[in-house]
Amino acid sequence: MEKLLISGGIPLKGEVKISGAKNSVLPILAASLLCEEDLIIGNVPHLQDVTTTISLLTEMGANLSIDEKMKVSVNAASVKKFYAPYEMVKTMRASILVLGPLLAHFGEAKVSLPGGCAIGSRPVNLHIDGLKAMGANIKVEDGYIFAKAKKLKGAKITLPIATVTGTENLMMAAVLANGRTVIKNAAKEPEIIDLANCLRLMGAQIKGDGTSSITVDGVKELRGCNYDVLPDRIETATFLVAAAITKGKLTLTHTRPDTLKIIIEKLKKAGADISIKNDIINIEVNKQLNSVNITTNPYPDFPTDMQAQFIALNSISKGKSKVVESVFENRFMHVQELVRMGANIDINGNVATIDGVKSLTGAPVMATDLRASASLILAGLVAKGETVVDRIYHIDRGYECIEEKLTKLGANIKRLPQ
Ligand code: UD1
């Protein structure tokens, strides 16, 4: 398994271009299954999860091409298999996003249940319940979801939890349904708006995305379009923390500062100097920051996908802090690894109490999931000596060319072969 070797202690300096958002491109790729024309997607990040989704669509029979600028063109007219096998879904839970589009366009789908993962049980019952409310006939057998519907019909669906991919699946199912669907307590993440923007360009009738009530009026068919995905707010935030933790000075370009309000607020509160101009964020830190309390919650609150990185930052900031994880039940796997690097962290249920230390020391550590890997890399960038992060395949799922980007900013980081 590949590893990353990091020699810490270098303040990061320079400019970094933010890539397209993982959590936008995955549902938008799945949306290609809703029409028979070319969906041409730009600003596609080069990520393992994108490769997995492309393989899944190709396996189903879609025609795909990618140009040298990572513009991906998908045509689903030739799709013959309405099937997402366990082997793919287990490596990427977001494969569940093909369920709604397959059912809406082709009238059937067989999609593996994702099962548990490193950060909790992560069920998909709300996706299934919503589709059932739209008239789908669904049974779960042998670890698979078998879904059928001649024609979905609009429904009023109130989600008990504002699930992100659940909202996306139901929105995609509703665009081709008969009549009006209203999704209450919908997720409000910027990636939902991005998907809705793409679907509208394809001819869908959607209102209210970005609020907790989304209304979709079904249409007969959708057409192809050209769409550029939103910049990745989690990648942006991770680089902001990289600047903060190394006491560096970075300019992040091609980003969307309006999607990062709470992150910027927390970093400013910690003492970072941040300025924003259009799609550019400048950050400069030249002193030890104060630690900040955090509670993760759905957007626009603090994202669970940045909890691990902020725990790394709080580990070497001044004072005590509390980090409460309210979205996933088991998302503190990085903590024991940070403790091995000298961090002082206690966990009690879903609350981590961090007592900032003056410095961390390099150690061999193990990445357990995507954002945990990012947190260990951040810790490695500031630790004294060498850190080796094992199981680095997690990072390639969600961060484009992370070591190239960090090297360009002055970090001493290299990938060790298997
Ligand atoms: C998405 C993001 C992921 C992010 C998460 C929370 C994508 C591809 N992934 O994941 O990066 O960490 O949102 O912001 O966009 N739940 C149920 N039943 C369901 C669905 C969800 O109980 O049917 C629960 C989950 O266990 C979790 C909570 O709802 O506790 C939120 O999860 P959800 O928003 O669904 O996360 P994902 O969409 O999987």
Short mmCIF file of C-alpha atoms and ligand atoms in Angstrom, two decimals:
data_model
loop_
_atom_site.label_atom_id
_atom_site.label_comp_id
_atom_site.label_asym_id
_atom_site.label_seq_id
_atom_site.Cartn_x
_atom_site.Cartn_y
_atom_site.Cartn_z
CA MET A 1 0.00 0.00 0.00
CA GLU A 2 1.31 3.45 -0.89
CA LYS A 3 2.35 5.79 1.92
CA LEU A 4 3.14 9.48 2.23
CA LEU A 5 6.38 10.60 3.85
CA ILE A 6 6.25 14.11 5.26
CA SER A 7 9.05 16.13 6.88
CA GLY A 8 7.24 18.77 8.87
CA GLY A 9 7.98 22.29 9.98
CA ILE A 10 7.89 24.26 6.73
CA PRO A 11 5.44 27.20 6.50
CA LEU A 12 3.45 26.82 3.27
CA LYS A 13 3.67 29.75 0.87
CA GLY A 14 2.25 30.45 -2.58
CA GLU A 15 -0.82 30.02 -4.74
CA VAL A 16 -3.00 26.97 -5.22
CA LYS A 17 -5.85 26.40 -7.68
CA ILE A 18 -8.85 24.70 -6.12
CA SER A 19 -10.32 21.74 -8.02
CA GLY A 20 -13.94 20.89 -8.80
CA ALA A 21 -16.03 19.51 -5.93
CA LYS A 22 -16.07 15.74 -5.39
CA ASN A 23 -19.53 15.90 -3.84
CA SER A 24 -20.89 17.80 -6.86
CA VAL A 25 -19.32 15.85 -9.67
CA LEU A 26 -20.50 12.47 -8.37
CA PRO A 27 -24.26 13.25 -8.44
CA ILE A 28 -23.85 15.18 -11.69
CA LEU A 29 -22.20 12.16 -13.34
CA ALA A 30 -25.12 10.06 -12.07
CA ALA A 31 -27.54 12.61 -13.57
CA SER A 32 -26.23 11.66 -17.03
CA LEU A 33 -28.43 8.53 -16.65
CA LEU A 34 -31.52 10.74 -16.85
CA CYS A 35 -31.21 11.59 -20.56
CA GLU A 36 -30.17 10.14 -23.90
CA GLU A 37 -28.03 13.05 -25.06
CA ASP A 38 -24.46 14.08 -24.21
CA LEU A 39 -23.92 15.55 -20.77
CA ILE A 40 -20.60 17.39 -20.95
CA ILE A 41 -19.10 18.09 -17.54
CA GLY A 42 -16.22 20.51 -16.96
CA ASN A 43 -14.00 21.30 -13.93
CA VAL A 44 -13.99 17.57 -13.16
CA PRO A 45 -11.40 16.77 -10.49
CA HIS A 46 -8.99 13.90 -11.11
CA LEU A 47 -10.08 11.67 -8.21
CA GLN A 48 -10.41 7.96 -7.52
CA ASP A 49 -14.14 8.40 -6.80
CA VAL A 50 -14.59 9.97 -10.25
CA THR A 51 -12.75 7.04 -11.84
CA THR A 52 -15.00 4.62 -9.92
CA THR A 53 -18.16 6.42 -11.08
CA ILE A 54 -16.91 6.48 -14.68
CA SER A 55 -16.23 2.71 -14.50
CA LEU A 56 -19.70 2.15 -13.05
CA LEU A 57 -21.38 4.13 -15.87
CA THR A 58 -19.24 2.36 -18.49
CA GLU A 59 -20.10 -1.04 -17.01
CA MET A 60 -23.78 -0.11 -17.37
CA GLY A 61 -23.19 0.57 -21.06
CA ALA A 62 -22.84 4.37 -21.17
CA ASN A 63 -20.50 5.93 -23.73
CA LEU A 64 -17.85 8.09 -22.09
CA SER A 65 -15.01 10.21 -23.30
CA ILE A 66 -12.56 12.43 -21.43
CA ASP A 67 -10.46 15.16 -23.03
CA GLU A 68 -7.05 16.37 -21.89
CA LYS A 69 -8.67 19.08 -19.75
CA MET A 70 -10.70 16.46 -17.84
CA LYS A 71 -13.93 17.49 -19.57
CA VAL A 72 -16.06 14.38 -19.35
CA SER A 73 -18.75 13.63 -21.90
CA VAL A 74 -21.32 10.97 -21.00
CA ASN A 75 -24.05 9.54 -23.19
CA ALA A 76 -26.39 7.11 -21.45
CA ALA A 77 -28.54 6.24 -24.50
CA SER A 78 -26.82 2.86 -24.78
CA VAL A 79 -27.21 1.87 -21.11
CA LYS A 80 -28.44 -1.73 -20.92
CA LYS A 81 -27.51 -2.82 -17.39
CA PHE A 82 -29.26 -1.07 -14.54
CA TYR A 83 -26.94 -2.55 -11.99
CA ALA A 84 -24.40 -1.28 -9.42
CA PRO A 85 -22.47 -4.27 -8.03
CA TYR A 86 -21.25 -4.63 -4.45
CA GLU A 87 -17.58 -4.52 -5.57
CA MET A 88 -18.07 -0.92 -6.70
CA VAL A 89 -20.48 0.31 -4.04
CA LYS A 90 -18.24 -0.95 -1.23
CA THR A 91 -15.35 1.23 -2.47
CA MET A 92 -17.57 4.27 -2.93
CA ARG A 93 -20.85 4.74 -1.07
CA ALA A 94 -21.87 7.54 -3.45
CA SER A 95 -22.61 4.79 -6.04
CA ILE A 96 -26.07 4.80 -4.41
CA LEU A 97 -26.64 7.99 -6.45
CA VAL A 98 -27.43 5.92 -9.56
CA LEU A 99 -30.54 4.48 -7.88
CA GLY A 100 -32.87 7.48 -8.40
CA PRO A 101 -31.82 8.24 -12.01
CA LEU A 102 -31.95 4.56 -13.12
CA LEU A 103 -35.42 4.13 -11.68
CA ALA A 104 -36.72 7.40 -13.11
CA HIS A 105 -35.38 6.88 -16.63
CA PHE A 106 -35.24 3.11 -17.16
CA GLY A 107 -37.89 1.98 -14.66
CA GLU A 108 -35.62 -0.42 -12.81
CA ALA A 109 -32.44 -0.65 -10.77
CA LYS A 110 -30.42 -3.16 -8.81
CA VAL A 111 -27.99 -1.42 -6.50
CA SER A 112 -25.92 -2.97 -3.74
CA LEU A 113 -26.56 -1.77 -0.20
CA PRO A 114 -23.49 0.20 0.85
CA GLY A 115 -23.17 -1.35 4.32
CA GLY A 116 -21.09 0.22 7.07
CA CYS A 117 -17.93 2.22 6.68
CA ALA A 118 -15.16 3.60 8.85
CA ILE A 119 -17.26 6.52 10.06
CA GLY A 120 -20.47 4.71 11.03
CA SER A 121 -23.33 2.55 9.84
CA ARG A 122 -24.57 5.06 7.20
CA PRO A 123 -27.89 3.49 6.15
CA VAL A 124 -29.82 4.42 2.98
CA ASN A 125 -33.32 3.76 4.36
CA LEU A 126 -34.40 7.34 3.64
CA HIS A 127 -33.49 7.03 -0.05
CA ILE A 128 -35.61 3.86 -0.21
CA ASP A 129 -38.56 5.29 1.75
CA GLY A 130 -38.65 8.40 -0.46
CA LEU A 131 -38.65 6.35 -3.67
CA LYS A 132 -41.39 4.09 -2.26
CA ALA A 133 -43.48 7.21 -1.54
CA MET A 134 -43.09 8.00 -5.26
CA GLY A 135 -44.65 4.66 -6.14
CA ALA A 136 -41.54 2.52 -6.59
CA ASN A 137 -41.73 -1.14 -5.78
CA ILE A 138 -38.62 -1.87 -3.72
CA LYS A 139 -37.37 -4.96 -1.98
CA VAL A 140 -34.05 -5.53 -0.28
CA GLU A 141 -32.66 -9.04 -0.76
CA ASP A 142 -29.20 -10.62 -0.59
CA GLY A 143 -27.60 -7.25 0.14
CA TYR A 144 -29.15 -5.61 -2.92
CA ILE A 145 -31.87 -3.02 -3.45
CA PHE A 146 -34.20 -4.20 -6.24
CA ALA A 147 -36.34 -1.29 -7.45
CA LYS A 148 -39.01 -1.11 -10.15
CA ALA A 149 -41.46 1.55 -11.27
CA LYS A 150 -43.26 1.89 -14.62
CA LYS A 151 -43.52 5.62 -13.97
CA LEU A 152 -42.71 7.35 -10.70
CA LYS A 153 -45.31 9.76 -9.42
CA GLY A 154 -44.84 13.01 -7.54
CA ALA A 155 -45.15 12.82 -3.75
CA LYS A 156 -44.81 14.86 -0.56
CA ILE A 157 -41.76 13.55 1.26
CA THR A 158 -40.57 14.76 4.65
CA LEU A 159 -37.07 13.55 5.41
CA PRO A 160 -36.55 12.76 9.12
CA ILE A 161 -32.84 13.62 8.63
CA ALA A 162 -31.58 16.11 6.03
CA THR A 163 -29.55 13.54 4.10
CA VAL A 164 -27.37 14.95 1.31
CA THR A 165 -27.21 12.07 -1.16
CA GLY A 166 -30.78 11.12 -0.16
CA THR A 167 -32.02 14.57 -1.20
CA GLU A 168 -30.03 14.27 -4.44
CA ASN A 169 -31.38 10.82 -5.25
CA LEU A 170 -34.98 11.92 -4.67
CA MET A 171 -34.51 15.16 -6.62
CA MET A 172 -33.13 13.18 -9.59
CA ALA A 173 -35.96 10.65 -9.35
CA ALA A 174 -38.56 13.44 -9.24
CA VAL A 175 -37.43 15.29 -12.37
CA LEU A 176 -38.96 12.64 -14.64
CA ALA A 177 -41.91 11.67 -12.38
CA ASN A 178 -45.57 12.38 -13.13
CA GLY A 179 -46.59 15.54 -11.28
CA ARG A 180 -45.13 17.50 -8.39
CA THR A 181 -42.74 16.26 -5.69
CA VAL A 182 -42.07 18.30 -2.58
CA ILE A 183 -39.06 17.30 -0.45
CA LYS A 184 -39.31 18.77 3.07
CA ASN A 185 -36.34 18.99 5.44
CA ALA A 186 -34.16 18.68 2.34
CA ALA A 187 -30.39 19.07 2.70
CA LYS A 188 -29.19 22.59 1.83
CA GLU A 189 -25.58 21.89 0.86
CA PRO A 190 -24.13 23.96 -2.04
CA GLU A 191 -23.62 20.69 -3.94
CA ILE A 192 -27.43 20.21 -3.96
CA ILE A 193 -27.79 23.61 -5.65
CA ASP A 194 -25.04 22.67 -8.10
CA LEU A 195 -26.85 19.47 -9.06
CA ALA A 196 -30.15 21.39 -9.37
CA ASN A 197 -28.44 23.99 -11.61
CA CYS A 198 -27.21 21.22 -13.91
CA LEU A 199 -30.62 19.49 -13.94
CA ARG A 200 -32.34 22.80 -14.78
CA LEU A 201 -29.98 23.22 -17.77
CA MET A 202 -31.07 19.73 -18.80
CA GLY A 203 -34.69 20.94 -18.74
CA ALA A 204 -35.79 19.99 -15.21
CA GLN A 205 -38.26 22.12 -13.25
CA ILE A 206 -36.84 22.54 -9.76
CA LYS A 207 -37.40 25.27 -7.18
CA GLY A 208 -36.23 25.81 -3.62
CA ASP A 209 -32.85 24.03 -3.78
CA GLY A 210 -30.60 25.52 -1.10
CA THR A 211 -33.62 25.78 1.23
CA SER A 212 -35.22 23.02 3.29
CA SER A 213 -38.16 22.67 0.88
CA ILE A 214 -37.49 21.61 -2.71
CA THR A 215 -40.29 21.46 -5.28
CA VAL A 216 -39.84 19.46 -8.47
CA ASP A 217 -42.37 19.39 -11.29
CA GLY A 218 -41.74 16.32 -13.40
CA VAL A 219 -41.07 16.73 -17.13
CA LYS A 220 -41.35 14.17 -19.99
CA GLU A 221 -37.65 14.09 -20.84
CA LEU A 222 -34.34 15.82 -20.23
CA ARG A 223 -31.72 16.91 -22.74
CA GLY A 224 -27.94 17.06 -22.64
CA CYS A 225 -26.00 20.17 -21.64
CA ASN A 226 -22.57 21.59 -20.82
CA TYR A 227 -21.94 22.13 -17.13
CA ASP A 228 -18.92 23.11 -15.00
CA VAL A 229 -18.96 21.80 -11.44
CA LEU A 230 -18.63 23.97 -8.37
CA PRO A 231 -15.20 24.41 -6.70
CA ASP A 232 -14.55 22.06 -3.78
CA ARG A 233 -15.26 23.81 -0.45
CA ILE A 234 -13.71 20.98 1.58
CA GLU A 235 -10.47 21.06 -0.43
CA THR A 236 -10.43 24.85 -0.03
CA ALA A 237 -10.98 24.58 3.71
CA THR A 238 -8.27 21.92 4.02
CA PHE A 239 -5.73 24.24 2.34
CA LEU A 240 -6.84 27.08 4.62
CA VAL A 241 -6.07 24.85 7.60
CA ALA A 242 -2.74 23.85 5.98
CA ALA A 243 -1.78 27.54 5.89
CA ALA A 244 -2.98 28.04 9.47
CA ILE A 245 -1.27 24.97 10.95
CA THR A 246 2.11 25.70 9.30
CA LYS A 247 1.91 29.48 9.95
CA GLY A 248 2.06 30.10 6.24
CA LYS A 249 0.69 32.48 3.64
CA LEU A 250 -1.51 31.11 0.84
CA THR A 251 -3.64 32.40 -1.99
CA LEU A 252 -6.41 30.01 -3.00
CA THR A 253 -7.85 30.65 -6.44
CA HIS A 254 -10.89 29.37 -8.38
CA THR A 255 -12.86 28.81 -5.19
CA ARG A 256 -16.27 29.91 -3.87
CA PRO A 257 -15.79 31.87 -0.62
CA ASP A 258 -19.58 32.17 -0.14
CA THR A 259 -19.75 28.39 0.51
CA LEU A 260 -17.13 28.65 3.29
CA LYS A 261 -18.61 31.22 5.67
CA ILE A 262 -18.43 29.16 8.89
CA ILE A 263 -14.90 27.92 8.15
CA ILE A 264 -13.63 31.45 7.50
CA GLU A 265 -15.41 32.68 10.62
CA LYS A 266 -13.77 29.97 12.78
CA LEU A 267 -10.30 30.59 11.34
CA LYS A 268 -10.63 34.35 11.87
CA LYS A 269 -11.78 33.70 15.45
CA ALA A 270 -8.68 31.54 15.92
CA GLY A 271 -6.55 34.53 14.83
CA ALA A 272 -5.91 33.93 11.11
CA ASP A 273 -5.68 36.91 8.82
CA ILE A 274 -8.06 36.24 5.88
CA SER A 275 -9.13 38.41 2.98
CA ILE A 276 -11.47 37.61 0.11
CA LYS A 277 -11.74 39.00 -3.40
CA ASN A 278 -14.17 37.42 -5.85
CA ASP A 279 -13.12 33.76 -6.19
CA ILE A 280 -9.84 34.20 -4.31
CA ILE A 281 -9.10 33.72 -0.61
CA ASN A 282 -5.83 34.96 0.95
CA ILE A 283 -4.76 33.62 4.32
CA GLU A 284 -1.77 34.56 6.44
CA VAL A 285 -0.87 33.26 9.89
CA ASN A 286 2.32 34.20 11.74
CA LYS A 287 1.52 33.30 15.35
CA GLN A 288 0.17 30.33 17.28
CA LEU A 289 -3.62 30.35 16.85
CA ASN A 290 -6.24 30.09 19.59
CA SER A 291 -8.22 26.87 19.57
CA VAL A 292 -11.91 27.06 18.62
CA ASN A 293 -14.98 25.06 19.67
CA ILE A 294 -16.83 23.27 16.90
CA THR A 295 -20.10 21.38 16.50
CA THR A 296 -20.64 19.64 13.17
CA ASN A 297 -24.09 19.87 11.62
CA PRO A 298 -25.63 20.05 8.14
CA TYR A 299 -24.89 23.12 5.97
CA PRO A 300 -24.72 26.04 6.61
CA ASP A 301 -23.30 24.84 9.94
CA PHE A 302 -19.82 23.44 10.37
CA PRO A 303 -19.21 20.51 7.94
CA THR A 304 -18.43 17.08 9.37
CA ASP A 305 -15.99 16.73 6.45
CA MET A 306 -13.75 19.39 8.14
CA GLN A 307 -13.95 18.06 11.71
CA ALA A 308 -10.78 15.94 11.51
CA GLN A 309 -8.71 18.75 10.00
CA PHE A 310 -9.81 21.22 12.71
CA ILE A 311 -8.96 18.69 15.44
CA ALA A 312 -5.43 18.60 14.00
CA LEU A 313 -5.33 22.41 14.06
CA ASN A 314 -6.73 22.63 17.61
CA SER A 315 -4.11 20.09 18.73
CA ILE A 316 -1.37 22.69 18.38
CA SER A 317 -3.40 25.82 19.11
CA LYS A 318 -3.55 27.73 22.39
CA GLY A 319 -6.00 26.54 25.06
CA LYS A 320 -8.69 23.90 25.45
CA SER A 321 -11.41 23.22 22.90
CA LYS A 322 -14.40 20.95 22.40
CA VAL A 323 -15.31 19.38 19.10
CA VAL A 324 -18.76 17.79 18.90
CA GLU A 325 -19.50 15.39 16.01
CA SER A 326 -23.27 15.45 15.44
CA VAL A 327 -23.55 13.96 11.93
CA PHE A 328 -21.76 10.59 12.03
CA GLU A 329 -21.53 8.24 14.98
CA ASN A 330 -17.94 7.07 14.68
CA ARG A 331 -15.86 9.79 13.14
CA PHE A 332 -12.94 10.15 15.57
CA MET A 333 -10.65 7.44 14.17
CA HIS A 334 -7.94 10.04 13.45
CA VAL A 335 -7.77 11.04 17.12
CA GLN A 336 -5.72 8.05 18.33
CA GLU A 337 -3.26 8.65 15.51
CA LEU A 338 -2.93 12.34 16.42
CA VAL A 339 -2.36 11.29 20.05
CA ARG A 340 0.53 9.13 18.81
CA MET A 341 2.01 12.33 17.37
CA GLY A 342 1.84 14.04 20.76
CA ALA A 343 -1.65 15.59 20.68
CA ASN A 344 -3.58 15.76 23.95
CA ILE A 345 -7.14 14.68 23.14
CA ASP A 346 -9.84 12.92 25.19
CA ILE A 347 -12.95 11.40 23.67
CA ASN A 348 -16.23 11.00 25.46
CA GLY A 349 -19.02 9.77 23.19
CA ASN A 350 -19.30 12.23 20.35
CA VAL A 351 -17.25 14.95 22.07
CA ALA A 352 -13.49 15.38 21.70
CA THR A 353 -11.75 17.62 24.24
CA ILE A 354 -8.45 18.93 22.99
CA ASP A 355 -5.76 20.56 25.11
CA GLY A 356 -3.42 22.37 22.72
CA VAL A 357 0.28 21.40 22.88
CA LYS A 358 3.28 23.47 21.70
CA SER A 359 4.39 20.95 19.08
CA LEU A 360 3.65 17.57 17.52
CA THR A 361 6.25 14.96 16.65
CA GLY A 362 6.42 12.86 13.50
CA ALA A 363 5.32 9.21 13.74
CA PRO A 364 4.08 6.39 11.52
CA VAL A 365 0.28 6.76 11.38
CA MET A 366 -2.61 5.02 9.67
CA ALA A 367 -5.31 6.77 7.62
CA THR A 368 -8.76 5.28 8.17
CA ASP A 369 -10.93 7.39 5.89
CA LEU A 370 -10.73 10.28 3.48
CA ARG A 371 -10.90 13.25 5.85
CA ALA A 372 -8.92 11.44 8.57
CA SER A 373 -6.08 11.15 6.02
CA ALA A 374 -6.23 14.90 5.41
CA SER A 375 -5.99 15.57 9.14
CA LEU A 376 -2.91 13.32 9.49
CA ILE A 377 -1.21 15.01 6.55
CA LEU A 378 -1.89 18.41 8.14
CA ALA A 379 -0.43 17.19 11.44
CA GLY A 380 2.58 15.81 9.55
CA LEU A 381 3.16 19.20 7.88
CA VAL A 382 3.68 20.86 11.27
CA ALA A 383 5.19 17.97 13.27
CA LYS A 384 8.86 17.87 14.17
CA GLY A 385 10.62 15.16 12.17
CA GLU A 386 9.16 12.61 9.77
CA THR A 387 5.60 11.34 9.55
CA VAL A 388 4.63 8.37 7.41
CA VAL A 389 0.93 8.20 6.60
CA ASP A 390 -0.11 4.66 5.64
CA ARG A 391 -3.22 3.60 3.63
CA ILE A 392 -3.03 6.77 1.60
CA TYR A 393 -5.45 5.41 -1.02
CA HIS A 394 -8.19 7.11 1.00
CA ILE A 395 -6.79 10.56 0.18
CA ASP A 396 -6.85 9.89 -3.58
CA ARG A 397 -10.62 9.38 -3.37
CA GLY A 398 -11.19 13.03 -2.59
CA TYR A 399 -8.14 15.29 -3.00
CA GLU A 400 -6.74 15.97 -6.48
CA CYS A 401 -2.92 15.70 -6.69
CA ILE A 402 -2.52 16.53 -3.01
CA GLU A 403 1.20 15.98 -2.78
CA GLU A 404 1.92 17.90 -6.01
CA LYS A 405 -0.14 20.82 -4.74
CA LEU A 406 1.55 20.78 -1.32
CA THR A 407 5.03 20.39 -2.83
CA LYS A 408 4.40 23.48 -4.98
CA LEU A 409 3.66 25.36 -1.76
CA GLY A 410 7.02 24.33 -0.26
CA ALA A 411 6.05 21.20 1.70
CA ASN A 412 8.45 18.31 1.95
CA ILE A 413 6.13 15.42 1.05
CA LYS A 414 6.60 12.40 -1.14
CA ARG A 415 4.75 9.25 -2.04
CA LEU A 416 6.48 6.02 -1.17
CA PRO A 417 5.73 3.10 -3.47
CA GLN A 418 3.97 0.00 -2.16
C1 UD1 B 1 -22.68 13.28 2.10
C2 UD1 B 1 -21.29 13.57 1.59
C3 UD1 B 1 -20.25 13.34 2.68
C4 UD1 B 1 -20.62 14.14 3.93
C5 UD1 B 1 -22.06 13.89 4.34
C6 UD1 B 1 -22.53 14.80 5.46
C7 UD1 B 1 -21.46 13.05 -0.78
C8 UD1 B 1 -21.09 12.14 -1.89
N1 UD1 B 1 -21.02 12.70 0.45
O1 UD1 B 1 -22.72 11.90 2.48
O2 UD1 B 1 -18.98 13.77 2.19
O3 UD1 B 1 -19.78 13.76 4.99
O4 UD1 B 1 -22.96 14.11 3.22
O5 UD1 B 1 -22.37 16.13 5.10
O6 UD1 B 1 -22.09 14.06 -0.98
N2 UD1 B 1 -28.85 8.77 7.20
C9 UD1 B 1 -29.80 7.85 7.58
N3 UD1 B 1 -30.52 7.24 6.58
C10 UD1 B 1 -30.33 7.51 5.26
C11 UD1 B 1 -29.36 8.46 4.90
C12 UD1 B 1 -28.63 9.09 5.90
O7 UD1 B 1 -29.98 7.55 8.77
O8 UD1 B 1 -31.03 6.93 4.42
C13 UD1 B 1 -28.02 9.46 8.26
C14 UD1 B 1 -26.53 9.09 8.18
O9 UD1 B 1 -26.26 7.90 8.85
C15 UD1 B 1 -25.90 10.31 8.82
C16 UD1 B 1 -26.82 11.46 8.41
O10 UD1 B 1 -28.03 10.85 7.99
O11 UD1 B 1 -25.89 10.19 10.22
C17 UD1 B 1 -26.30 12.34 7.30
O12 UD1 B 1 -25.81 11.54 6.25
P1 UD1 B 1 -25.94 11.93 4.72
O13 UD1 B 1 -26.22 13.39 4.59
O14 UD1 B 1 -26.88 10.98 4.05
O15 UD1 B 1 -24.47 11.63 4.18
P2 UD1 B 1 -24.13 11.19 2.70
O16 UD1 B 1 -25.14 11.75 1.78
O17 UD1 B 1 -23.85 9.72 2.68
#
